[in-house]
Amino acid sequence: MVGRGVLKGMWLVLREFLSTYPLGRMVLRVTGQPAGNRLVTVQYPDEKQQHAERFRYFPFLVYDQTPDNLRCVACKICEQECPPQCIHIVGPAKDEQGRPLKVHGRTYPVEFDIDTSICMSCRICVDVCPFDAIEMDNQYEMSSTERFGEMAFNKEKLLKSNEYFQQIKPTEASVVDQRLEAKKPKPAPTQPPTPPSAA
Amino acid sequence: MSATTAETQLLEINLGPQHPSTHGVFRMIATLDGETIVKLKPVMGYLHRNHEQIGEGITYVASFPFTDRLDYFNAMSNNFGLALAIEKLGGIQASERGEYVRVIMAELTRLVNHVAVTGFLLNDMGAFGTPLLYAFRERERILDLFEAASGSRMMCNYVRPGGVREDVPVQWLERAREIVNNFPIFLDEFETLLTENEIIQQRAKHVGVLPKTLAVNASITGPMARASGVNYDIRKVDGYSIYPKFAFKVPLGSVGDVYDRYYVRILEMRESVKILQQALKDIPGGPAISPKGQAISKAPRTFKPPKGEAYGRVESPKGELGFYLVSDGSSQPYRYHIRAPSFINLTVLEDMCLGQKVADAIIILGSIDIVLGEVDR
């Protein structure tokens, strides 16, 4: 019969329509029809979708306890490997004799900027960082009316505590913490990790 | 004035580049005689982003996030193709679990692509919204899987030479199994809605026919070639990765019209589900990436493959996606070229459109399944 296919399709659409209302679902249940796929719109600004733990959006710099105790040693590997080259690092800080200054036994970057308008959240900086100093955030609401000012994040804006990291990504953070614990030199003279040469 | 003496003129119209029916910034200059197309000139290049040149200036691994943006529906299979090329170039062996995860991801990508493209095709035909949104509802479930595994719905950047970047999270395989097992139910529904629909059959049958010989001569690949009856599937003829382990068929069309192209994609989804069920059943334990692959993704600059060249190809949902790499022994490729299926499949657009109505040109373009990110690179 011509038109049978069309009618069957329309019945399917009607079923889906019915399944979006409690009464319609009851009708479907009583008549023994499949329940249909109920999918409810997430009312975005009021409620937010739950993201997967691995959901990544822009990197941040991790510090332990206090903000001056950041893990980054300004080795500049991420700056080199970043595919769109959105990371800019100045450092490590030097004293008058030209020797690198150290805080808590490590060198540190004077400046660390990430241009979030260029960053594509690819996670390569996290993969290549030998010190687990940079991790992926999951804050995606960061609109700005300016092109250059607010979207280029400086060190202060990028710094976030390890507790925050543990909070947003518990599984990954526990793996990182274990790795860092294993790496930690014994209490004896603290040997600062040497930055690998830029090959 | 009688009808015989009326003068007619050819009319040149411009479709695109900013038009929803062109699936991106693609422009067609169509010359019409009445409503019939007598000439059609495609104009490409509006989305050129210098992908290959950028790839020659960065390390091999750093190209992965850029391949996500080639065909942004199928980030996983794009990654897979580049990973295969790098593996060939550097002689890297992938871990077994890594291979399984990659194949699972590639087949899930095929489902994502095919549901999206059939939805869009129906949109082009005039079935606004309903089939597209049913398709996108299923696509969303799979994209959630991608997000759980890789951290991103579309720009996955997940596959690496030697395996995948990190293993899938706990409970992921169970979720994937559930979604894959429920997928045929959706396909049945989708087919009830569309395949037997008389309006669609009237609209799509014998429209935009691509003869078998032309498909072969123009090196058309993917579902488009198979709809024309060309039995060519890289998964079968090349047998890359672990595809020889799986039992699946290659669905073929007979006429090569828009309807066949739609239906071949539906059948391909069913075969993909079969592959996924086998892969999700047999997936072994162990590391998700081989030690050498791990070393490369941790320190991309240390990877300096020997001089030579390699061509890695995958059956991406759109056709043969090939990555050609030439190494000069440094950490960056000397030459990096992509054989983009969308681009090559688009070359027969004029041949299919000639003699058809202008409204048919829209659905013919929709049935080719192009993504402009890949056409222009």
Coordinates of C-alpha atoms in Angstrom, one line a residue:
Chain A
M1 CA 0.0 0.0 0.0
V2 CA 1.4 3.3 -1.0
G3 CA 1.8 5.6 2.1
R4 CA 2.3 2.7 4.5
G5 CA 5.9 3.7 5.1
V6 CA 5.0 7.3 5.8
L7 CA 2.3 6.3 8.3
K8 CA 4.7 3.9 10.1
G9 CA 7.2 6.8 10.4
M10 CA 4.5 9.1 11.7
W11 CA 3.4 6.6 14.3
L12 CA 7.0 6.4 15.5
V13 CA 7.2 10.2 15.8
L14 CA 3.8 10.2 17.7
R15 CA 5.1 7.6 20.1
E16 CA 8.2 9.6 20.8
F17 CA 6.0 12.6 21.3
L18 CA 3.7 10.8 23.7
S19 CA 6.6 9.5 25.7
T20 CA 7.6 13.0 26.7
Y21 CA 4.5 13.4 28.8
P22 CA 3.5 11.4 31.9
L23 CA 0.1 10.7 30.5
G24 CA 1.5 9.7 27.2
R25 CA 3.9 7.3 28.9
M26 CA 1.0 5.8 30.8
V27 CA -0.9 5.3 27.5
L28 CA 2.2 3.7 26.0
R29 CA 2.6 1.4 29.0
V30 CA -1.0 0.3 29.0
T31 CA -1.1 -0.4 25.3
G32 CA 2.2 -2.3 25.5
Q33 CA 4.2 -0.1 23.2
P34 CA 7.9 0.5 23.7
A35 CA 8.6 3.4 26.0
G36 CA 10.5 5.6 23.6
N37 CA 13.7 7.5 24.3
R38 CA 13.1 10.1 26.9
L39 CA 15.7 12.8 26.8
V40 CA 15.2 16.0 28.7
T41 CA 16.7 19.3 27.8
V42 CA 19.3 20.5 30.3
Q43 CA 18.2 24.1 31.2
Y44 CA 21.7 25.3 30.9
P45 CA 22.3 28.5 32.9
D46 CA 20.2 27.2 35.7
E47 CA 21.4 23.6 35.8
K48 CA 24.6 22.3 34.3
Q49 CA 25.4 19.0 32.7
Q50 CA 27.6 16.7 34.7
H51 CA 30.9 16.3 32.9
A52 CA 33.2 13.3 32.8
E53 CA 36.1 13.4 35.2
R54 CA 38.6 13.6 32.3
F55 CA 36.8 16.5 30.7
R56 CA 39.5 19.0 29.9
Y57 CA 39.4 22.7 29.3
F58 CA 42.5 24.9 29.5
P59 CA 45.5 24.1 31.6
F60 CA 46.4 25.5 35.0
L61 CA 49.5 25.5 37.1
V62 CA 49.5 23.4 40.2
Y63 CA 51.1 24.5 43.5
D64 CA 51.5 22.6 46.7
Q65 CA 50.3 24.3 49.9
T66 CA 51.3 27.9 49.2
P67 CA 51.2 29.7 45.8
D68 CA 55.0 30.4 45.9
N69 CA 55.6 26.6 46.1
L70 CA 54.6 26.0 42.5
R71 CA 55.7 22.8 40.8
C72 CA 56.8 24.5 37.5
V73 CA 60.6 24.9 37.2
A74 CA 60.5 26.9 34.0
C75 CA 62.1 24.1 31.9
K76 CA 60.1 25.4 28.9
I77 CA 59.3 22.0 27.5
C78 CA 55.6 22.8 27.3
E79 CA 56.4 26.0 25.6
Q80 CA 58.3 24.1 22.9
E81 CA 55.8 21.3 22.5
C82 CA 52.6 23.3 22.5
P83 CA 51.2 22.8 19.0
P84 CA 49.6 26.3 18.6
Q85 CA 52.4 27.9 20.7
C86 CA 50.2 29.7 23.1
I87 CA 52.5 29.3 26.2
H88 CA 55.0 32.0 27.0
I89 CA 57.5 31.5 29.8
V90 CA 60.1 33.8 31.2
G91 CA 62.5 32.3 33.6
P92 CA 64.0 31.0 35.7
A93 CA 64.6 34.1 37.8
K94 CA 68.3 35.0 38.3
D95 CA 70.1 36.8 41.0
E96 CA 72.9 39.5 40.4
Q97 CA 75.5 36.9 39.6
G98 CA 73.3 35.3 37.0
R99 CA 72.6 32.1 39.0
P100 CA 69.0 30.9 39.0
L101 CA 67.1 31.9 42.1
K102 CA 65.4 29.0 43.9
V103 CA 62.3 28.8 46.1
H104 CA 61.9 25.6 48.1
G105 CA 64.8 24.1 46.3
R106 CA 63.5 24.7 42.8
T107 CA 63.8 27.3 40.1
Y108 CA 60.6 29.0 39.1
P109 CA 59.3 31.0 36.2
V110 CA 59.1 34.8 36.4
E111 CA 56.3 34.9 33.9
F112 CA 54.0 32.2 32.7
D113 CA 51.3 33.2 30.3
I114 CA 48.9 31.1 28.4
D115 CA 46.8 32.8 25.7
T116 CA 43.5 31.0 26.2
S117 CA 42.2 32.5 23.0
I118 CA 44.8 30.4 21.1
C119 CA 44.9 27.4 23.4
M120 CA 43.0 24.4 21.9
S121 CA 42.9 22.3 25.1
C122 CA 44.8 19.5 23.5
R123 CA 46.5 18.3 26.7
I124 CA 49.9 17.9 25.1
C125 CA 51.5 20.3 27.7
V126 CA 50.2 18.0 30.4
D127 CA 51.6 14.9 28.7
V128 CA 55.1 16.3 28.2
C129 CA 55.5 18.0 31.6
P130 CA 58.1 15.9 33.6
F131 CA 57.1 17.6 36.9
D132 CA 53.3 17.3 36.7
A133 CA 53.2 21.0 37.1
I134 CA 50.5 21.7 34.6
E135 CA 47.1 20.0 34.5
M136 CA 43.9 20.4 32.7
D137 CA 41.1 22.5 34.3
N138 CA 37.4 22.0 33.6
Q139 CA 36.1 25.5 34.0
Y140 CA 34.5 26.4 30.6
E141 CA 32.6 29.6 31.4
M142 CA 35.3 32.2 30.7
S143 CA 33.8 34.5 28.2
S144 CA 35.3 37.9 27.9
T145 CA 34.6 41.1 26.0
E146 CA 38.2 41.7 25.3
R147 CA 40.4 39.9 22.8
F148 CA 43.8 40.4 24.4
G149 CA 43.5 41.6 27.9
E150 CA 41.5 39.0 29.8
M151 CA 42.0 36.0 27.6
A152 CA 45.8 35.9 28.1
F153 CA 46.1 34.3 31.5
N154 CA 49.1 35.3 33.6
K155 CA 50.8 33.2 36.3
E156 CA 48.6 34.5 39.1
K157 CA 45.5 33.6 37.2
L158 CA 46.8 30.2 36.2
L159 CA 47.9 29.1 39.7
K160 CA 45.6 26.7 41.4
S161 CA 46.2 24.5 44.4
N162 CA 46.7 20.8 44.4
E163 CA 43.6 20.4 46.6
Y164 CA 41.6 21.9 43.7
F165 CA 43.1 19.4 41.3
Q166 CA 42.3 16.6 43.7
Q167 CA 38.8 17.9 43.9
I168 CA 38.1 18.1 40.1
K169 CA 40.0 15.1 39.0
P170 CA 40.4 12.7 42.0
T171 CA 41.6 9.7 40.0
E172 CA 44.2 11.5 38.0
A173 CA 45.4 13.6 41.0
S174 CA 45.9 10.5 43.2
V175 CA 48.0 8.9 40.4
V176 CA 50.1 12.1 40.1
D177 CA 50.5 12.4 43.9
Q178 CA 51.7 8.8 44.1
R179 CA 54.2 9.4 41.3
L180 CA 55.5 12.6 43.0
E181 CA 55.8 10.8 46.3
A182 CA 57.9 8.1 44.7
K183 CA 60.1 10.7 43.0
K184 CA 60.6 12.7 46.2
P185 CA 64.2 12.5 47.3
K186 CA 64.9 11.2 50.8
P187 CA 65.1 13.9 53.5
A188 CA 68.9 14.1 53.0
P189 CA 70.2 17.1 50.9
T190 CA 67.4 18.1 48.5
Q191 CA 68.5 17.8 45.0
P192 CA 66.6 20.1 42.7
P193 CA 65.5 18.5 39.5
T194 CA 67.7 19.7 36.7
P195 CA 65.8 21.1 33.7
P196 CA 66.5 19.0 30.7
S197 CA 68.4 20.7 28.0
A198 CA 66.4 22.1 25.1
A199 CA 67.0 19.6 22.4
Chain B
M1 CA 4.7 35.7 -29.2
S2 CA 4.4 31.9 -29.6
A3 CA 6.3 29.5 -27.5
T4 CA 8.7 28.4 -30.3
T5 CA 10.1 31.9 -30.8
A6 CA 10.6 32.7 -27.1
E7 CA 14.3 33.1 -26.3
T8 CA 15.7 31.4 -23.3
Q9 CA 18.8 32.3 -21.4
L10 CA 21.1 30.3 -19.2
L11 CA 21.0 31.5 -15.6
E12 CA 24.1 31.4 -13.4
I13 CA 23.4 31.1 -9.7
N14 CA 25.7 31.0 -6.8
L15 CA 25.1 28.5 -4.0
G16 CA 27.1 29.3 -1.0
P17 CA 29.7 29.9 0.4
Q18 CA 27.6 30.8 3.4
H19 CA 24.7 28.5 3.0
P20 CA 23.5 25.8 5.4
S21 CA 23.0 23.3 2.6
T22 CA 26.7 23.4 1.6
H23 CA 27.7 22.0 5.0
G24 CA 30.3 24.7 5.5
V25 CA 32.0 27.3 3.5
F26 CA 31.7 25.7 0.1
R27 CA 30.5 27.4 -3.0
M28 CA 28.9 26.0 -6.2
I29 CA 28.5 28.1 -9.3
A30 CA 25.6 26.4 -11.1
T31 CA 24.5 27.3 -14.6
L32 CA 20.9 26.5 -15.0
D33 CA 18.7 26.0 -18.1
G34 CA 15.3 26.5 -16.5
E35 CA 15.7 24.3 -13.5
T36 CA 18.1 21.9 -15.0
I37 CA 21.8 22.1 -14.2
V38 CA 24.0 22.3 -17.3
K39 CA 27.2 23.2 -15.6
L40 CA 28.4 23.3 -12.1
K41 CA 31.7 24.6 -10.8
P42 CA 32.7 23.9 -7.3
V43 CA 34.8 26.5 -5.5
M44 CA 36.8 25.4 -2.5
G45 CA 39.5 26.8 -0.3
Y46 CA 37.5 29.1 2.0
L47 CA 38.5 27.1 5.0
H48 CA 42.2 26.6 4.1
R49 CA 44.2 26.6 7.3
N50 CA 47.6 25.5 6.2
H51 CA 47.4 22.2 8.0
E52 CA 50.1 20.4 6.1
Q53 CA 52.6 23.3 6.3
I54 CA 52.0 23.6 10.1
G55 CA 52.6 19.8 10.4
E56 CA 56.0 20.2 8.8
G57 CA 57.0 22.8 11.4
I58 CA 56.1 20.8 14.5
T59 CA 56.9 17.4 15.9
Y60 CA 55.1 14.3 14.7
V61 CA 53.0 14.0 17.9
A62 CA 52.1 17.7 18.0
S63 CA 50.1 17.1 14.7
F64 CA 47.5 15.0 16.5
P65 CA 45.4 17.8 17.9
F66 CA 45.4 19.4 14.4
T67 CA 44.2 16.2 12.8
D68 CA 41.1 16.4 15.1
R69 CA 40.2 19.5 13.3
L70 CA 40.4 18.0 9.8
D71 CA 37.2 16.1 9.8
Y72 CA 35.7 17.3 13.1
F73 CA 33.1 14.7 13.2
N74 CA 35.7 11.9 13.2
A75 CA 38.5 13.0 15.4
M76 CA 39.3 9.4 16.5
S77 CA 39.8 7.9 13.0
N78 CA 41.9 10.9 11.9
N79 CA 44.1 10.3 14.9
F80 CA 44.2 6.7 14.0
G81 CA 45.4 7.3 10.5
L82 CA 48.3 9.5 11.6
A83 CA 49.2 7.1 14.3
L84 CA 49.4 4.3 11.7
A85 CA 51.6 6.4 9.5
I86 CA 54.0 7.3 12.3
E87 CA 54.1 3.6 13.5
K88 CA 55.1 2.6 10.0
L89 CA 57.7 5.3 9.8
G90 CA 59.3 4.6 13.2
G91 CA 58.7 0.9 13.3
I92 CA 56.6 1.0 16.4
Q93 CA 54.6 -1.9 17.6
A94 CA 51.2 -1.1 19.2
S95 CA 50.1 -2.8 22.3
E96 CA 47.3 -5.3 21.9
R97 CA 44.8 -3.5 24.2
G98 CA 45.7 -0.3 22.5
E99 CA 44.8 -1.7 19.1
Y100 CA 41.5 -2.9 20.5
V101 CA 40.7 0.5 22.0
R102 CA 41.6 2.2 18.8
V103 CA 39.4 0.0 16.7
I104 CA 36.5 0.4 19.2
M105 CA 36.9 4.2 19.0
A106 CA 37.2 4.2 15.2
E107 CA 34.0 2.2 14.8
L108 CA 32.1 4.3 17.3
T109 CA 33.3 7.3 15.2
R110 CA 31.8 5.6 12.2
L111 CA 28.4 5.3 14.0
V112 CA 28.7 9.0 15.0
N113 CA 29.5 10.1 11.5
H114 CA 26.9 8.0 9.7
V115 CA 24.0 8.9 12.0
A116 CA 24.9 12.6 11.7
V117 CA 25.3 12.4 7.9
T118 CA 22.0 10.6 7.4
G119 CA 20.3 13.2 9.6
F120 CA 21.8 16.0 7.7
L121 CA 20.9 14.4 4.4
L122 CA 17.3 14.1 5.5
N123 CA 17.5 17.7 6.5
D124 CA 18.6 18.6 3.0
M125 CA 15.7 16.6 1.6
G126 CA 13.3 18.7 3.5
A127 CA 12.6 16.5 6.5
F128 CA 13.5 19.2 8.9
G129 CA 14.6 18.4 12.4
T130 CA 13.0 15.2 13.3
P131 CA 15.4 12.6 11.8
L132 CA 18.4 14.9 12.5
L133 CA 17.5 15.2 16.2
Y134 CA 16.8 11.5 16.6
A135 CA 20.2 10.9 15.1
F136 CA 21.9 13.5 17.3
R137 CA 20.3 12.0 20.4
E138 CA 22.2 8.7 19.6
R139 CA 25.3 10.6 18.6
E140 CA 25.3 12.4 22.0
R141 CA 25.4 9.1 23.9
I142 CA 28.6 8.1 22.0
L143 CA 30.1 11.5 22.4
D144 CA 29.7 11.1 26.1
L145 CA 31.7 7.9 25.8
F146 CA 34.4 9.9 24.0
E147 CA 34.4 12.5 26.7
A148 CA 34.7 9.9 29.4
A149 CA 37.7 8.3 27.7
S150 CA 39.6 11.2 26.1
G151 CA 38.3 14.3 27.9
S152 CA 36.7 15.9 24.9
R153 CA 33.6 15.2 22.9
M154 CA 34.9 16.0 19.5
M155 CA 38.5 17.2 19.6
C156 CA 39.6 13.9 21.2
N157 CA 43.3 13.9 20.6
Y158 CA 43.3 10.4 22.0
V159 CA 45.1 7.9 19.7
R160 CA 48.9 7.9 19.8
P161 CA 51.5 5.8 17.9
G162 CA 51.7 2.6 19.9
G163 CA 48.2 2.7 21.3
V164 CA 46.1 5.3 23.0
R165 CA 47.1 8.2 25.3
E166 CA 45.6 6.7 28.4
D167 CA 43.6 3.7 29.1
V168 CA 39.8 3.9 29.1
P169 CA 38.4 4.7 32.6
V170 CA 36.8 2.2 34.9
Q171 CA 33.3 1.1 33.9
W172 CA 33.8 2.5 30.4
L173 CA 33.6 -0.8 28.6
E174 CA 30.4 -1.7 30.3
R175 CA 28.8 1.6 29.3
A176 CA 30.1 1.1 25.7
R177 CA 28.7 -2.4 25.6
E178 CA 25.3 -1.1 26.7
I179 CA 25.2 1.6 24.2
V180 CA 26.4 -0.6 21.4
N181 CA 23.9 -3.3 22.2
N182 CA 21.1 -0.8 22.2
F183 CA 22.2 0.8 19.0
P184 CA 20.4 -1.7 16.6
I185 CA 17.1 -0.8 18.3
F186 CA 17.7 2.8 17.3
L187 CA 18.7 1.7 13.8
D188 CA 15.4 -0.2 13.5
E189 CA 13.5 2.8 14.5
F190 CA 15.4 5.0 12.2
E191 CA 14.8 2.7 9.3
T192 CA 11.1 2.5 10.1
L193 CA 11.1 6.2 10.0
L194 CA 13.0 6.6 6.8
T195 CA 13.9 3.6 4.7
E196 CA 10.4 2.6 3.7
N197 CA 9.1 6.1 3.5
E198 CA 7.6 6.6 0.1
I199 CA 8.4 10.3 0.0
I200 CA 12.1 9.7 0.6
Q201 CA 12.2 7.0 -2.0
Q202 CA 10.6 9.3 -4.6
R203 CA 12.9 12.0 -3.7
A204 CA 16.2 10.1 -3.6
K205 CA 15.9 7.1 -6.0
H206 CA 17.7 7.6 -9.3
V207 CA 19.0 11.0 -8.3
G208 CA 22.6 11.8 -8.7
V209 CA 23.7 8.4 -10.0
L210 CA 27.3 7.7 -9.9
P211 CA 28.2 4.9 -12.3
K212 CA 30.6 2.2 -11.1
T213 CA 33.3 2.9 -13.8
L214 CA 33.3 6.6 -12.9
A215 CA 33.6 5.9 -9.2
V216 CA 36.6 3.8 -9.9
N217 CA 38.2 6.2 -12.4
A218 CA 37.7 9.2 -10.1
S219 CA 39.2 7.2 -7.2
I220 CA 36.1 7.6 -5.1
T221 CA 36.3 5.7 -1.8
G222 CA 34.2 5.0 1.2
P223 CA 30.4 4.5 1.3
M224 CA 30.1 6.5 -1.9
A225 CA 32.1 4.0 -3.9
R226 CA 30.4 1.1 -2.2
A227 CA 26.9 2.5 -3.0
S228 CA 28.0 2.4 -6.6
G229 CA 28.9 -1.3 -6.2
V230 CA 32.7 -1.0 -5.9
N231 CA 33.8 -3.5 -3.4
Y232 CA 36.5 -1.6 -1.8
D233 CA 37.0 -1.3 1.9
I234 CA 40.4 -0.5 3.3
R235 CA 39.5 -2.6 6.4
K236 CA 39.2 -5.6 4.1
V237 CA 41.8 -4.9 1.4
D238 CA 44.6 -3.6 3.6
G239 CA 43.6 -5.4 6.8
Y240 CA 45.4 -2.8 9.0
S241 CA 45.4 -2.9 12.7
I242 CA 43.4 -5.9 14.0
Y243 CA 40.5 -5.7 11.5
P244 CA 41.3 -9.2 10.0
K245 CA 40.3 -10.7 13.4
F246 CA 36.7 -9.5 13.1
A247 CA 33.9 -11.0 11.0
F248 CA 32.0 -8.4 9.1
K249 CA 30.6 -7.8 5.7
V250 CA 31.0 -4.9 3.3
P251 CA 27.6 -3.7 2.2
L252 CA 27.3 -2.7 -1.4
G253 CA 24.7 -0.7 -3.3
S254 CA 23.6 -1.5 -6.8
V255 CA 22.5 1.8 -8.5
G256 CA 24.7 4.4 -6.9
D257 CA 22.0 7.0 -6.4
V258 CA 21.4 9.1 -3.3
Y259 CA 19.1 6.5 -1.8
D260 CA 21.8 3.8 -2.1
R261 CA 24.3 6.1 -0.5
Y262 CA 21.9 6.6 2.4
Y263 CA 21.1 2.9 2.7
V264 CA 24.7 1.7 2.5
R265 CA 25.5 3.9 5.5
I266 CA 22.7 2.4 7.5
L267 CA 23.9 -1.1 6.6
E268 CA 27.5 -0.1 7.5
M269 CA 26.3 1.0 10.9
R270 CA 24.9 -2.5 11.4
E271 CA 28.3 -4.0 10.4
S272 CA 30.1 -1.6 12.7
V273 CA 27.9 -2.7 15.6
K274 CA 29.0 -6.3 14.9
I275 CA 32.7 -5.3 14.9
L276 CA 32.1 -3.3 18.1
Q277 CA 30.4 -6.3 19.8
Q278 CA 33.2 -8.6 18.9
A279 CA 35.9 -6.1 20.0
L280 CA 34.2 -5.3 23.2
K281 CA 33.9 -9.0 24.0
D282 CA 37.5 -9.9 23.2
I283 CA 39.4 -6.9 24.5
P284 CA 42.4 -8.1 26.4
G285 CA 44.0 -6.5 29.5
G286 CA 47.5 -5.1 29.6
P287 CA 48.9 -1.7 28.9
A288 CA 47.0 0.6 26.5
I289 CA 50.2 1.9 24.9
S290 CA 53.5 0.2 24.1
P291 CA 56.6 1.4 25.9
K292 CA 58.0 3.0 22.8
G293 CA 54.7 4.8 22.1
Q294 CA 54.6 6.0 25.7
A295 CA 58.1 7.4 25.3
I296 CA 57.1 9.3 22.2
S297 CA 54.0 10.9 23.6
K298 CA 55.9 11.9 26.8
A299 CA 58.8 13.4 24.8
P300 CA 57.8 14.1 21.2
R301 CA 61.0 15.9 20.4
T302 CA 63.1 12.8 21.1
F303 CA 61.3 10.8 18.4
K304 CA 63.5 11.0 15.3
P305 CA 62.4 8.3 12.8
P306 CA 65.0 7.1 10.3
K307 CA 65.0 8.6 6.8
G308 CA 62.3 7.3 4.6
E309 CA 58.6 7.6 3.9
A310 CA 55.5 6.0 5.0
Y311 CA 51.8 6.0 4.1
G312 CA 49.3 5.1 6.7
R313 CA 45.7 4.8 5.7
V314 CA 42.4 4.0 7.4
E315 CA 38.9 3.5 6.3
S316 CA 37.5 6.6 7.8
P317 CA 33.7 7.0 7.7
K318 CA 34.1 9.1 4.6
G319 CA 36.5 7.0 2.7
E320 CA 40.2 6.3 2.4
L321 CA 42.0 8.7 4.7
G322 CA 45.7 8.6 4.1
F323 CA 48.7 10.3 5.8
Y324 CA 51.9 10.5 3.9
L325 CA 55.0 11.3 5.9
V326 CA 58.5 11.8 4.7
S327 CA 61.2 11.8 7.3
D328 CA 64.6 13.4 6.9
G329 CA 65.8 12.0 10.2
S330 CA 64.9 15.0 12.3
S331 CA 62.1 15.3 14.8
Q332 CA 59.8 17.1 12.3
P333 CA 58.4 15.6 9.1
Y334 CA 60.0 16.8 5.9
R335 CA 56.8 16.3 4.1
Y336 CA 53.4 15.8 5.5
H337 CA 50.5 15.2 3.2
I338 CA 46.9 14.1 3.7
R339 CA 44.7 12.2 1.2
A340 CA 41.4 13.6 2.3
P341 CA 38.4 11.5 1.3
S342 CA 35.9 14.4 1.3
F343 CA 38.0 16.3 -1.1
I344 CA 38.4 13.5 -3.6
N345 CA 34.8 12.4 -3.3
L346 CA 33.8 15.9 -4.1
T347 CA 35.5 16.0 -7.5
V348 CA 32.6 14.0 -9.1
L349 CA 30.0 16.5 -7.9
E350 CA 29.5 18.0 -11.4
D351 CA 29.2 14.7 -13.1
M352 CA 26.5 13.6 -10.7
C353 CA 24.6 16.9 -10.9
L354 CA 24.5 17.4 -14.7
G355 CA 21.0 17.0 -16.0
Q356 CA 19.5 17.1 -12.5
K357 CA 17.3 19.7 -11.0
V358 CA 18.9 22.4 -8.8
A359 CA 17.1 21.1 -5.7
D360 CA 18.8 17.7 -6.4
A361 CA 22.2 19.3 -6.3
I362 CA 21.6 20.0 -2.6
I363 CA 20.8 16.4 -1.7
I364 CA 23.6 15.1 -4.0
L365 CA 26.1 17.2 -2.1
G366 CA 24.6 16.1 1.2
S367 CA 24.9 12.4 0.1
I368 CA 28.6 12.8 -0.7
D369 CA 29.2 13.6 3.0
I370 CA 31.7 16.3 3.0
V371 CA 33.3 18.2 5.9
L372 CA 34.9 21.3 4.8
G373 CA 37.6 21.1 7.4
E374 CA 38.9 18.1 5.5
V375 CA 38.2 19.4 2.0
D376 CA 40.3 22.5 2.5
R377 CA 42.6 21.5 5.2

